mmCIF file with all atom_site columns, C-alpha atoms in Angstrom:
data_model
loop_
_atom_site.group_PDB
_atom_site.id
_atom_site.type_symbol
_atom_site.label_atom_id
_atom_site.label_alt_id
_atom_site.label_comp_id
_atom_site.label_asym_id
_atom_site.label_entity_id
_atom_site.label_seq_id
_atom_site.pdbx_PDB_ins_code
_atom_site.Cartn_x
_atom_site.Cartn_y
_atom_site.Cartn_z
_atom_site.occupancy
_atom_site.B_iso_or_equiv
_atom_site.pdbx_formal_charge
_atom_site.auth_seq_id
_atom_site.auth_comp_id
_atom_site.auth_asym_id
_atom_site.auth_atom_id
_atom_site.pdbx_PDB_model_num
ATOM 1   C CA . MET A 1 1   ? 108.892 115.320 102.216 1.00 31.00 ? 519 MET A CA 1
ATOM 2   C CA . SER A 1 2   ? 105.470 116.548 101.237 1.00 31.00 ? 520 SER A CA 1
ATOM 3   C CA . VAL A 1 3   ? 102.877 114.035 100.184 1.00 35.00 ? 521 VAL A CA 1
ATOM 4   C CA . VAL A 1 4   ? 101.728 114.823 96.676  1.00 35.00 ? 522 VAL A CA 1
ATOM 5   C CA . SER A 1 5   ? 98.007  114.561 96.109  1.00 37.00 ? 523 SER A CA 1
ATOM 6   C CA . ARG A 1 6   ? 96.761  112.398 93.333  1.00 40.00 ? 524 ARG A CA 1
ATOM 7   C CA . GLN A 1 7   ? 96.254  114.032 89.947  1.00 40.00 ? 525 GLN A CA 1
ATOM 8   C CA . SER A 1 8   ? 92.688  115.211 89.380  1.00 34.00 ? 526 SER A CA 1
ATOM 9   C CA . THR A 1 9   ? 92.545  113.295 86.103  1.00 34.00 ? 527 THR A CA 1
ATOM 10  C CA . GLN A 1 10  ? 92.701  110.058 88.099  1.00 52.00 ? 528 GLN A CA 1
ATOM 11  C CA . LEU A 1 11  ? 89.655  110.933 90.176  1.00 56.00 ? 529 LEU A CA 1
ATOM 12  C CA . ASP A 1 12  ? 86.032  110.341 89.232  1.00 65.00 ? 530 ASP A CA 1
ATOM 13  C CA . PRO A 1 13  ? 84.386  113.792 89.565  1.00 69.00 ? 531 PRO A CA 1
ATOM 14  C CA . SER A 1 14  ? 81.022  112.195 90.379  1.00 75.00 ? 532 SER A CA 1
ATOM 15  C CA . VAL A 1 15  ? 82.377  110.529 93.539  1.00 78.00 ? 533 VAL A CA 1
ATOM 16  C CA . ARG A 1 16  ? 83.226  112.427 96.734  1.00 84.00 ? 534 ARG A CA 1
ATOM 17  C CA . LEU A 1 17  ? 86.560  111.131 98.000  1.00 90.00 ? 535 LEU A CA 1
ATOM 18  C CA . TRP A 1 18  ? 87.923  111.787 101.459 1.00 88.00 ? 536 TRP A CA 1
ATOM 19  C CA . THR A 1 19  ? 91.409  113.099 102.169 1.00 89.00 ? 537 THR A CA 1
ATOM 20  C CA . VAL A 1 20  ? 93.611  111.886 105.003 1.00 86.00 ? 538 VAL A CA 1
ATOM 21  C CA . GLU A 1 21  ? 93.057  115.200 106.800 1.00 87.00 ? 539 GLU A CA 1
ATOM 22  C CA . GLU A 1 22  ? 89.271  114.811 106.577 1.00 87.00 ? 540 GLU A CA 1
ATOM 23  C CA . TYR A 1 23  ? 89.567  111.200 107.705 1.00 83.00 ? 541 TYR A CA 1
ATOM 24  C CA . TYR A 1 24  ? 91.365  112.279 110.880 1.00 77.00 ? 542 TYR A CA 1
ATOM 25  C CA . ARG A 1 25  ? 88.854  115.061 111.435 1.00 86.00 ? 543 ARG A CA 1
ATOM 26  C CA . MET A 1 26  ? 86.013  112.494 111.346 1.00 86.00 ? 544 MET A CA 1
ATOM 27  C CA . ALA A 1 27  ? 87.699  110.647 114.197 1.00 84.00 ? 545 ALA A CA 1
ATOM 28  C CA . GLU A 1 28  ? 88.249  113.846 116.158 1.00 82.00 ? 546 GLU A CA 1
ATOM 29  C CA . VAL A 1 29  ? 84.582  114.878 116.030 1.00 87.00 ? 547 VAL A CA 1
ATOM 30  C CA . GLY A 1 30  ? 83.252  111.374 116.686 1.00 82.00 ? 548 GLY A CA 1
ATOM 31  C CA . ILE A 1 31  ? 81.943  110.423 113.236 1.00 85.00 ? 549 ILE A CA 1
ATOM 32  C CA . LEU A 1 32  ? 84.384  107.529 113.365 1.00 83.00 ? 550 LEU A CA 1
ATOM 33  C CA . GLN A 1 33  ? 84.422  105.855 116.769 1.00 81.00 ? 551 GLN A CA 1
ATOM 34  C CA . PRO A 1 34  ? 87.732  104.985 118.503 1.00 77.00 ? 552 PRO A CA 1
ATOM 35  C CA . ASP A 1 35  ? 86.959  101.248 118.387 1.00 78.00 ? 553 ASP A CA 1
ATOM 36  C CA . GLU A 1 36  ? 85.996  101.196 114.702 1.00 79.00 ? 554 GLU A CA 1
ATOM 37  C CA . ARG A 1 37  ? 88.405  99.166  112.577 1.00 82.00 ? 555 ARG A CA 1
ATOM 38  C CA . VAL A 1 38  ? 88.605  101.209 109.392 1.00 86.00 ? 556 VAL A CA 1
ATOM 39  C CA . GLU A 1 39  ? 91.197  102.357 106.880 1.00 87.00 ? 557 GLU A CA 1
ATOM 40  C CA . LEU A 1 40  ? 91.283  104.952 104.120 1.00 88.00 ? 558 LEU A CA 1
ATOM 41  C CA . ILE A 1 41  ? 92.097  103.598 100.656 1.00 89.00 ? 559 ILE A CA 1
ATOM 42  C CA . ALA A 1 42  ? 91.887  105.678 97.490  1.00 89.00 ? 560 ALA A CA 1
ATOM 43  C CA . GLY A 1 43  ? 89.650  108.233 99.177  1.00 87.00 ? 561 GLY A CA 1
ATOM 44  C CA . LYS A 1 44  ? 87.145  105.680 100.493 1.00 87.00 ? 562 LYS A CA 1
ATOM 45  C CA . ILE A 1 45  ? 86.717  104.419 104.038 1.00 85.00 ? 563 ILE A CA 1
ATOM 46  C CA . TYR A 1 46  ? 86.653  100.638 104.325 1.00 87.00 ? 564 TYR A CA 1
ATOM 47  C CA . GLN A 1 47  ? 85.670  98.521  107.306 1.00 83.00 ? 565 GLN A CA 1
ATOM 48  C CA . LYS A 1 48  ? 88.395  96.092  108.264 1.00 78.00 ? 566 LYS A CA 1
ATOM 49  C CA . MET A 1 49  ? 87.258  92.520  108.750 1.00 65.00 ? 567 MET A CA 1
ATOM 50  C CA . SER A 1 50  ? 86.344  91.985  112.371 1.00 56.00 ? 568 SER A CA 1
ATOM 51  C CA . PRO A 1 51  ? 86.789  90.170  114.645 1.00 59.00 ? 569 PRO A CA 1
ATOM 52  C CA . GLN A 1 52  ? 90.265  88.963  113.742 1.00 66.00 ? 570 GLN A CA 1
ATOM 53  C CA . GLY A 1 53  ? 90.446  85.165  113.618 1.00 70.00 ? 571 GLY A CA 1
ATOM 54  C CA . THR A 1 54  ? 93.215  83.141  115.174 1.00 85.00 ? 572 THR A CA 1
ATOM 55  C CA . PRO A 1 55  ? 94.765  81.999  111.831 1.00 88.00 ? 573 PRO A CA 1
ATOM 56  C CA . HIS A 1 56  ? 95.085  85.647  110.797 1.00 90.00 ? 574 HIS A CA 1
ATOM 57  C CA . ALA A 1 57  ? 96.642  86.659  114.118 1.00 91.00 ? 575 ALA A CA 1
ATOM 58  C CA . VAL A 1 58  ? 98.997  83.666  114.216 1.00 93.00 ? 576 VAL A CA 1
ATOM 59  C CA . THR A 1 59  ? 100.167 84.359  110.655 1.00 95.00 ? 577 THR A CA 1
ATOM 60  C CA . ILE A 1 60  ? 101.028 87.968  111.474 1.00 95.00 ? 578 ILE A CA 1
ATOM 61  C CA . THR A 1 61  ? 102.999 86.762  114.506 1.00 95.00 ? 579 THR A CA 1
ATOM 62  C CA . LEU A 1 62  ? 104.885 84.169  112.423 1.00 96.00 ? 580 LEU A CA 1
ATOM 63  C CA . VAL A 1 63  ? 105.733 86.700  109.706 1.00 97.00 ? 581 VAL A CA 1
ATOM 64  C CA . ARG A 1 64  ? 107.005 89.190  112.252 1.00 96.00 ? 582 ARG A CA 1
ATOM 65  C CA . ARG A 1 65  ? 109.150 86.550  113.984 1.00 96.00 ? 583 ARG A CA 1
ATOM 66  C CA . VAL A 1 66  ? 110.688 85.207  110.755 1.00 96.00 ? 584 VAL A CA 1
ATOM 67  C CA . PHE A 1 67  ? 111.618 88.681  109.542 1.00 96.00 ? 585 PHE A CA 1
ATOM 68  C CA . ALA A 1 68  ? 112.906 89.771  112.952 1.00 95.00 ? 586 ALA A CA 1
ATOM 69  C CA . GLN A 1 69  ? 115.105 86.684  113.168 1.00 95.00 ? 587 GLN A CA 1
ATOM 70  C CA . GLY A 1 70  ? 116.346 87.037  109.589 1.00 94.00 ? 588 GLY A CA 1
ATOM 71  C CA . LEU A 1 71  ? 116.916 90.782  109.418 1.00 94.00 ? 589 LEU A CA 1
ATOM 72  C CA . GLY A 1 72  ? 117.377 91.879  113.011 1.00 91.00 ? 590 GLY A CA 1
ATOM 73  C CA . GLU A 1 73  ? 117.824 95.613  113.466 1.00 91.00 ? 591 GLU A CA 1
ATOM 74  C CA . THR A 1 74  ? 118.488 96.290  109.785 1.00 94.00 ? 592 THR A CA 1
ATOM 75  C CA . VAL A 1 75  ? 114.747 96.966  109.441 1.00 96.00 ? 593 VAL A CA 1
ATOM 76  C CA . LEU A 1 76  ? 111.799 98.086  111.522 1.00 96.00 ? 594 LEU A CA 1
ATOM 77  C CA . ILE A 1 77  ? 108.785 95.755  111.431 1.00 96.00 ? 595 ILE A CA 1
ATOM 78  C CA . ARG A 1 78  ? 105.414 97.415  112.009 1.00 96.00 ? 596 ARG A CA 1
ATOM 79  C CA . THR A 1 79  ? 102.226 95.387  112.348 1.00 96.00 ? 597 THR A CA 1
ATOM 80  C CA . GLN A 1 80  ? 98.749  96.740  111.621 1.00 93.00 ? 598 GLN A CA 1
ATOM 81  C CA . LEU A 1 81  ? 99.878  100.365 111.805 1.00 94.00 ? 599 LEU A CA 1
ATOM 82  C CA . PRO A 1 82  ? 99.140  103.123 109.279 1.00 95.00 ? 600 PRO A CA 1
ATOM 83  C CA . ILE A 1 83  ? 101.275 104.048 106.306 1.00 96.00 ? 601 ILE A CA 1
ATOM 84  C CA . ARG A 1 84  ? 100.775 107.255 104.311 1.00 96.00 ? 602 ARG A CA 1
ATOM 85  C CA . LEU A 1 85  ? 100.650 106.588 100.570 1.00 95.00 ? 603 LEU A CA 1
ATOM 86  C CA . ASN A 1 86  ? 99.254  109.938 99.432  1.00 92.00 ? 604 ASN A CA 1
ATOM 87  C CA . ASN A 1 87  ? 96.604  112.500 100.385 1.00 92.00 ? 605 ASN A CA 1
ATOM 88  C CA . TYR A 1 88  ? 93.822  109.949 99.789  1.00 92.00 ? 606 TYR A CA 1
ATOM 89  C CA . SER A 1 89  ? 95.229  106.722 101.225 1.00 91.00 ? 607 SER A CA 1
ATOM 90  C CA . GLU A 1 90  ? 96.339  105.720 104.689 1.00 93.00 ? 608 GLU A CA 1
ATOM 91  C CA . PRO A 1 91  ? 95.886  101.939 104.879 1.00 94.00 ? 609 PRO A CA 1
ATOM 92  C CA . GLU A 1 92  ? 97.004  99.738  107.762 1.00 94.00 ? 610 GLU A CA 1
ATOM 93  C CA . PRO A 1 93  ? 98.821  96.741  106.253 1.00 96.00 ? 611 PRO A CA 1
ATOM 94  C CA . ASP A 1 94  ? 99.217  93.664  108.398 1.00 96.00 ? 612 ASP A CA 1
ATOM 95  C CA . VAL A 1 95  ? 103.014 93.874  108.176 1.00 97.00 ? 613 VAL A CA 1
ATOM 96  C CA . ALA A 1 96  ? 105.198 96.718  106.926 1.00 97.00 ? 614 ALA A CA 1
ATOM 97  C CA . VAL A 1 97  ? 108.956 96.278  106.736 1.00 97.00 ? 615 VAL A CA 1
ATOM 98  C CA . VAL A 1 98  ? 110.368 99.798  106.748 1.00 97.00 ? 616 VAL A CA 1
ATOM 99  C CA . ILE A 1 99  ? 113.610 101.721 107.077 1.00 96.00 ? 617 ILE A CA 1
ATOM 100 C CA . PRO A 1 100 ? 114.650 101.439 110.732 1.00 94.00 ? 618 PRO A CA 1
ATOM 101 C CA . ASP A 1 101 ? 114.541 104.235 113.297 1.00 87.00 ? 619 ASP A CA 1
ATOM 102 C CA . GLU A 1 102 ? 111.329 104.737 115.210 1.00 82.00 ? 620 GLU A CA 1
ATOM 103 C CA . LEU A 1 103 ? 111.994 108.461 115.532 1.00 87.00 ? 621 LEU A CA 1
ATOM 104 C CA . ARG A 1 104 ? 111.883 108.789 111.743 1.00 90.00 ? 622 ARG A CA 1
ATOM 105 C CA . TYR A 1 105 ? 108.108 108.363 112.047 1.00 93.00 ? 623 TYR A CA 1
ATOM 106 C CA . VAL A 1 106 ? 107.367 110.807 114.863 1.00 92.00 ? 624 VAL A CA 1
ATOM 107 C CA . ALA A 1 107 ? 105.975 113.483 112.536 1.00 90.00 ? 625 ALA A CA 1
ATOM 108 C CA . HIS A 1 108 ? 104.382 111.191 109.965 1.00 91.00 ? 626 HIS A CA 1
ATOM 109 C CA . HIS A 1 109 ? 103.581 107.558 109.233 1.00 95.00 ? 627 HIS A CA 1
ATOM 110 C CA . PRO A 1 110 ? 105.935 105.822 106.779 1.00 96.00 ? 628 PRO A CA 1
ATOM 111 C CA . TYR A 1 111 ? 105.800 107.170 103.229 1.00 96.00 ? 629 TYR A CA 1
ATOM 112 C CA . PRO A 1 112 ? 106.278 104.908 100.167 1.00 97.00 ? 630 PRO A CA 1
ATOM 113 C CA . GLU A 1 113 ? 110.008 105.711 100.051 1.00 96.00 ? 631 GLU A CA 1
ATOM 114 C CA . ASP A 1 114 ? 110.353 104.394 103.624 1.00 97.00 ? 632 ASP A CA 1
ATOM 115 C CA . ILE A 1 115 ? 108.749 101.043 102.789 1.00 97.00 ? 633 ILE A CA 1
ATOM 116 C CA . LEU A 1 116 ? 110.825 97.995  101.845 1.00 98.00 ? 634 LEU A CA 1
ATOM 117 C CA . LEU A 1 117 ? 108.036 95.398  101.835 1.00 98.00 ? 635 LEU A CA 1
ATOM 118 C CA . LEU A 1 118 ? 104.319 95.231  102.578 1.00 98.00 ? 636 LEU A CA 1
ATOM 119 C CA . ILE A 1 119 ? 102.503 92.034  103.539 1.00 98.00 ? 637 ILE A CA 1
ATOM 120 C CA . GLU A 1 120 ? 98.762  91.482  103.870 1.00 97.00 ? 638 GLU A CA 1
ATOM 121 C CA . VAL A 1 121 ? 97.348  88.337  105.478 1.00 96.00 ? 639 VAL A CA 1
ATOM 122 C CA . ALA A 1 122 ? 94.172  87.217  103.720 1.00 93.00 ? 640 ALA A CA 1
ATOM 123 C CA . ASP A 1 123 ? 91.687  84.833  105.242 1.00 88.00 ? 641 ASP A CA 1
ATOM 124 C CA . LYS A 1 124 ? 88.562  86.830  104.324 1.00 87.00 ? 642 LYS A CA 1
ATOM 125 C CA . THR A 1 125 ? 90.095  89.707  102.358 1.00 89.00 ? 643 THR A CA 1
ATOM 126 C CA . LEU A 1 126 ? 91.864  88.057  99.405  1.00 94.00 ? 644 LEU A CA 1
ATOM 127 C CA . LYS A 1 127 ? 89.948  89.949  96.712  1.00 94.00 ? 645 LYS A CA 1
ATOM 128 C CA . ARG A 1 128 ? 90.447  93.329  98.364  1.00 93.00 ? 646 ARG A CA 1
ATOM 129 C CA . ASP A 1 129 ? 94.119  92.637  99.038  1.00 96.00 ? 647 ASP A CA 1
ATOM 130 C CA . CYS A 1 130 ? 94.895  91.371  95.517  1.00 97.00 ? 648 CYS A CA 1
ATOM 131 C CA . GLN A 1 131 ? 92.837  93.956  93.645  1.00 95.00 ? 649 GLN A CA 1
ATOM 132 C CA . LEU A 1 132 ? 92.032  97.186  95.479  1.00 93.00 ? 650 LEU A CA 1
ATOM 133 C CA . LYS A 1 133 ? 95.102  97.300  97.701  1.00 96.00 ? 651 LYS A CA 1
ATOM 134 C CA . ALA A 1 134 ? 97.448  95.918  95.060  1.00 97.00 ? 652 ALA A CA 1
ATOM 135 C CA . LYS A 1 135 ? 96.449  98.661  92.639  1.00 96.00 ? 653 LYS A CA 1
ATOM 136 C CA . GLU A 1 136 ? 96.834  101.365 95.281  1.00 96.00 ? 654 GLU A CA 1
ATOM 137 C CA . TYR A 1 137 ? 100.199 100.051 96.451  1.00 97.00 ? 655 TYR A CA 1
ATOM 138 C CA . ALA A 1 138 ? 101.460 99.775  92.870  1.00 97.00 ? 656 ALA A CA 1
ATOM 139 C CA . ASN A 1 139 ? 100.219 103.264 92.037  1.00 95.00 ? 657 ASN A CA 1
ATOM 140 C CA . SER A 1 140 ? 102.205 104.533 95.021  1.00 96.00 ? 658 SER A CA 1
ATOM 141 C CA . GLY A 1 141 ? 105.386 102.788 93.863  1.00 96.00 ? 659 GLY A CA 1
ATOM 142 C CA . ILE A 1 142 ? 105.574 100.036 96.505  1.00 97.00 ? 660 ILE A CA 1
ATOM 143 C CA . LYS A 1 143 ? 108.024 97.698  94.780  1.00 97.00 ? 661 LYS A CA 1
ATOM 144 C CA . ASP A 1 144 ? 107.513 94.552  96.848  1.00 98.00 ? 662 ASP A CA 1
ATOM 145 C CA . TYR A 1 145 ? 104.034 93.487  98.008  1.00 98.00 ? 663 TYR A CA 1
ATOM 146 C CA . TRP A 1 146 ? 103.063 90.046  99.333  1.00 98.00 ? 664 TRP A CA 1
ATOM 147 C CA . VAL A 1 147 ? 99.643  88.578  100.094 1.00 98.00 ? 665 VAL A CA 1
ATOM 148 C CA . LEU A 1 148 ? 99.486  85.433  102.217 1.00 97.00 ? 666 LEU A CA 1
ATOM 149 C CA . ASP A 1 149 ? 96.368  83.409  101.414 1.00 97.00 ? 667 ASP A CA 1
ATOM 150 C CA . VAL A 1 150 ? 95.789  81.519  104.665 1.00 95.00 ? 668 VAL A CA 1
ATOM 151 C CA . ASN A 1 151 ? 92.982  79.382  103.245 1.00 94.00 ? 669 ASN A CA 1
ATOM 152 C CA . LYS A 1 152 ? 94.739  78.043  100.140 1.00 96.00 ? 670 LYS A CA 1
ATOM 153 C CA . ARG A 1 153 ? 98.168  78.248  101.781 1.00 97.00 ? 671 ARG A CA 1
ATOM 154 C CA . GLN A 1 154 ? 99.687  80.299  98.982  1.00 97.00 ? 672 GLN A CA 1
ATOM 155 C CA . LEU A 1 155 ? 101.803 83.412  98.707  1.00 98.00 ? 673 LEU A CA 1
ATOM 156 C CA . TYR A 1 156 ? 101.095 86.044  96.057  1.00 98.00 ? 674 TYR A CA 1
ATOM 157 C CA . LEU A 1 157 ? 104.118 88.120  95.055  1.00 98.00 ? 675 LEU A CA 1
ATOM 158 C CA . PHE A 1 158 ? 103.381 91.477  93.410  1.00 98.00 ? 676 PHE A CA 1
ATOM 159 C CA . ARG A 1 159 ? 106.296 93.339  91.855  1.00 98.00 ? 677 ARG A CA 1
ATOM 160 C CA . ASP A 1 160 ? 107.211 95.859  89.153  1.00 97.00 ? 678 ASP A CA 1
ATOM 161 C CA . PRO A 1 161 ? 104.670 98.552  90.070  1.00 97.00 ? 679 PRO A CA 1
ATOM 162 C CA . THR A 1 162 ? 103.047 100.754 87.424  1.00 94.00 ? 680 THR A CA 1
ATOM 163 C CA . GLU A 1 163 ? 100.225 103.295 87.592  1.00 89.00 ? 681 GLU A CA 1
ATOM 164 C CA . GLU A 1 164 ? 97.866  100.555 86.380  1.00 89.00 ? 682 GLU A CA 1
ATOM 165 C CA . GLY A 1 165 ? 98.958  97.909  88.864  1.00 95.00 ? 683 GLY A CA 1
ATOM 166 C CA . TYR A 1 166 ? 101.759 95.382  89.247  1.00 97.00 ? 684 TYR A CA 1
ATOM 167 C CA . SER A 1 167 ? 103.145 94.001  86.007  1.00 97.00 ? 685 SER A CA 1
ATOM 168 C CA . SER A 1 168 ? 104.615 90.951  87.768  1.00 97.00 ? 686 SER A CA 1
ATOM 169 C CA . GLN A 1 169 ? 102.369 88.620  89.776  1.00 97.00 ? 687 GLN A CA 1
ATOM 170 C CA . VAL A 1 170 ? 103.503 85.182  90.944  1.00 97.00 ? 688 VAL A CA 1
ATOM 171 C CA . ILE A 1 171 ? 101.704 82.656  93.153  1.00 98.00 ? 689 ILE A CA 1
ATOM 172 C CA . LEU A 1 172 ? 103.864 80.332  95.261  1.00 98.00 ? 690 LEU A CA 1
ATOM 173 C CA . SER A 1 173 ? 102.753 77.141  96.989  1.00 97.00 ? 691 SER A CA 1
ATOM 174 C CA . GLU A 1 174 ? 103.544 76.490  100.632 1.00 97.00 ? 692 GLU A CA 1
ATOM 175 C CA . ASP A 1 175 ? 106.506 74.291  99.640  1.00 96.00 ? 693 ASP A CA 1
ATOM 176 C CA . GLU A 1 176 ? 108.203 77.057  97.664  1.00 98.00 ? 694 GLU A CA 1
ATOM 177 C CA . GLU A 1 177 ? 110.493 79.847  98.842  1.00 97.00 ? 695 GLU A CA 1
ATOM 178 C CA . ALA A 1 178 ? 110.425 83.620  98.482  1.00 97.00 ? 696 ALA A CA 1
ATOM 179 C CA . SER A 1 179 ? 112.997 86.341  99.028  1.00 97.00 ? 697 SER A CA 1
ATOM 180 C CA . PRO A 1 180 ? 112.321 90.023  99.684  1.00 97.00 ? 698 PRO A CA 1
ATOM 181 C CA . LEU A 1 181 ? 113.649 92.189  96.857  1.00 97.00 ? 699 LEU A CA 1
ATOM 182 C CA . ASP A 1 182 ? 115.856 94.214  99.197  1.00 96.00 ? 700 ASP A CA 1
ATOM 183 C CA . PHE A 1 183 ? 117.165 91.127  101.002 1.00 96.00 ? 701 PHE A CA 1
ATOM 184 C CA . SER A 1 184 ? 117.642 88.530  98.276  1.00 94.00 ? 702 SER A CA 1
ATOM 185 C CA . GLU A 1 185 ? 119.929 86.441  100.498 1.00 95.00 ? 703 GLU A CA 1
ATOM 186 C CA . MET A 1 186 ? 117.006 85.739  102.816 1.00 96.00 ? 704 MET A CA 1
ATOM 187 C CA . ARG A 1 187 ? 115.098 82.616  101.798 1.00 96.00 ? 705 ARG A CA 1
ATOM 188 C CA . ILE A 1 188 ? 111.665 82.162  103.357 1.00 97.00 ? 706 ILE A CA 1
ATOM 189 C CA . ARG A 1 189 ? 109.704 78.975  102.897 1.00 97.00 ? 707 ARG A CA 1
ATOM 190 C CA . VAL A 1 190 ? 106.034 79.877  102.564 1.00 97.00 ? 708 VAL A CA 1
ATOM 191 C CA . ARG A 1 191 ? 105.040 77.117  104.997 1.00 96.00 ? 709 ARG A CA 1
ATOM 192 C CA . ASP A 1 192 ? 107.116 78.768  107.719 1.00 96.00 ? 710 ASP A CA 1
ATOM 193 C CA . ILE A 1 193 ? 104.966 81.921  107.711 1.00 97.00 ? 711 ILE A CA 1
ATOM 194 C CA . LEU A 1 194 ? 101.645 80.059  107.715 1.00 96.00 ? 712 LEU A CA 1
ATOM 195 C CA . PRO A 1 195 ? 99.893  78.460  110.702 1.00 92.00 ? 713 PRO A CA 1
ATOM 196 C CA . PRO A 1 196 ? 100.268 74.673  110.888 1.00 88.00 ? 714 PRO A CA 1
ATOM 197 C CA . ILE A 1 197 ? 97.430  72.615  109.478 1.00 82.00 ? 715 ILE A CA 1
ATOM 198 C CA . SER A 1 198 ? 95.123  71.394  112.230 1.00 68.00 ? 716 SER A CA 1
ATOM 199 C CA . VAL A 1 199 ? 95.115  67.619  112.570 1.00 43.00 ? 717 VAL A CA 1
#
């Protein structure tokens, strides 16, 4: 499958946007350092929040464990690894549930059609995750996108993607349950994928 570049009508001609190829070239020549935590979204390079706090790390671990236990080898769960949305976006979501088979991704990172569910864990990045990333994921056709708000202990469900964003947005409390679109039989209580409250 070839990744189709975004239509020129969607780009602001006064802004210089970077392609994925240019992004990789920057790393090769040392403009981007190996230890820099960055990702390319909609042609712009964003610093990832650093250092990663323990609630963020624990949440990713809990999400991975719950999905691994519930879905087993029917999916492949990737954490903080790149996905290729288009020629201008290669973000690194906290959790990507994708079509299984590691060898499927030898030549390329997962494309939108490989992705069953994306999850971002937000302790300092809620605005970026719910606005910038949500719009980019929707524009790429990601049908099921979740944002876990660690601070308010809520889960944002984004569904029904359009070119303008997600037309369905629901916020669940920690006592409510969610099911992935592709695995509706799986019921996940929001509390079970959040760190316990410190006493």
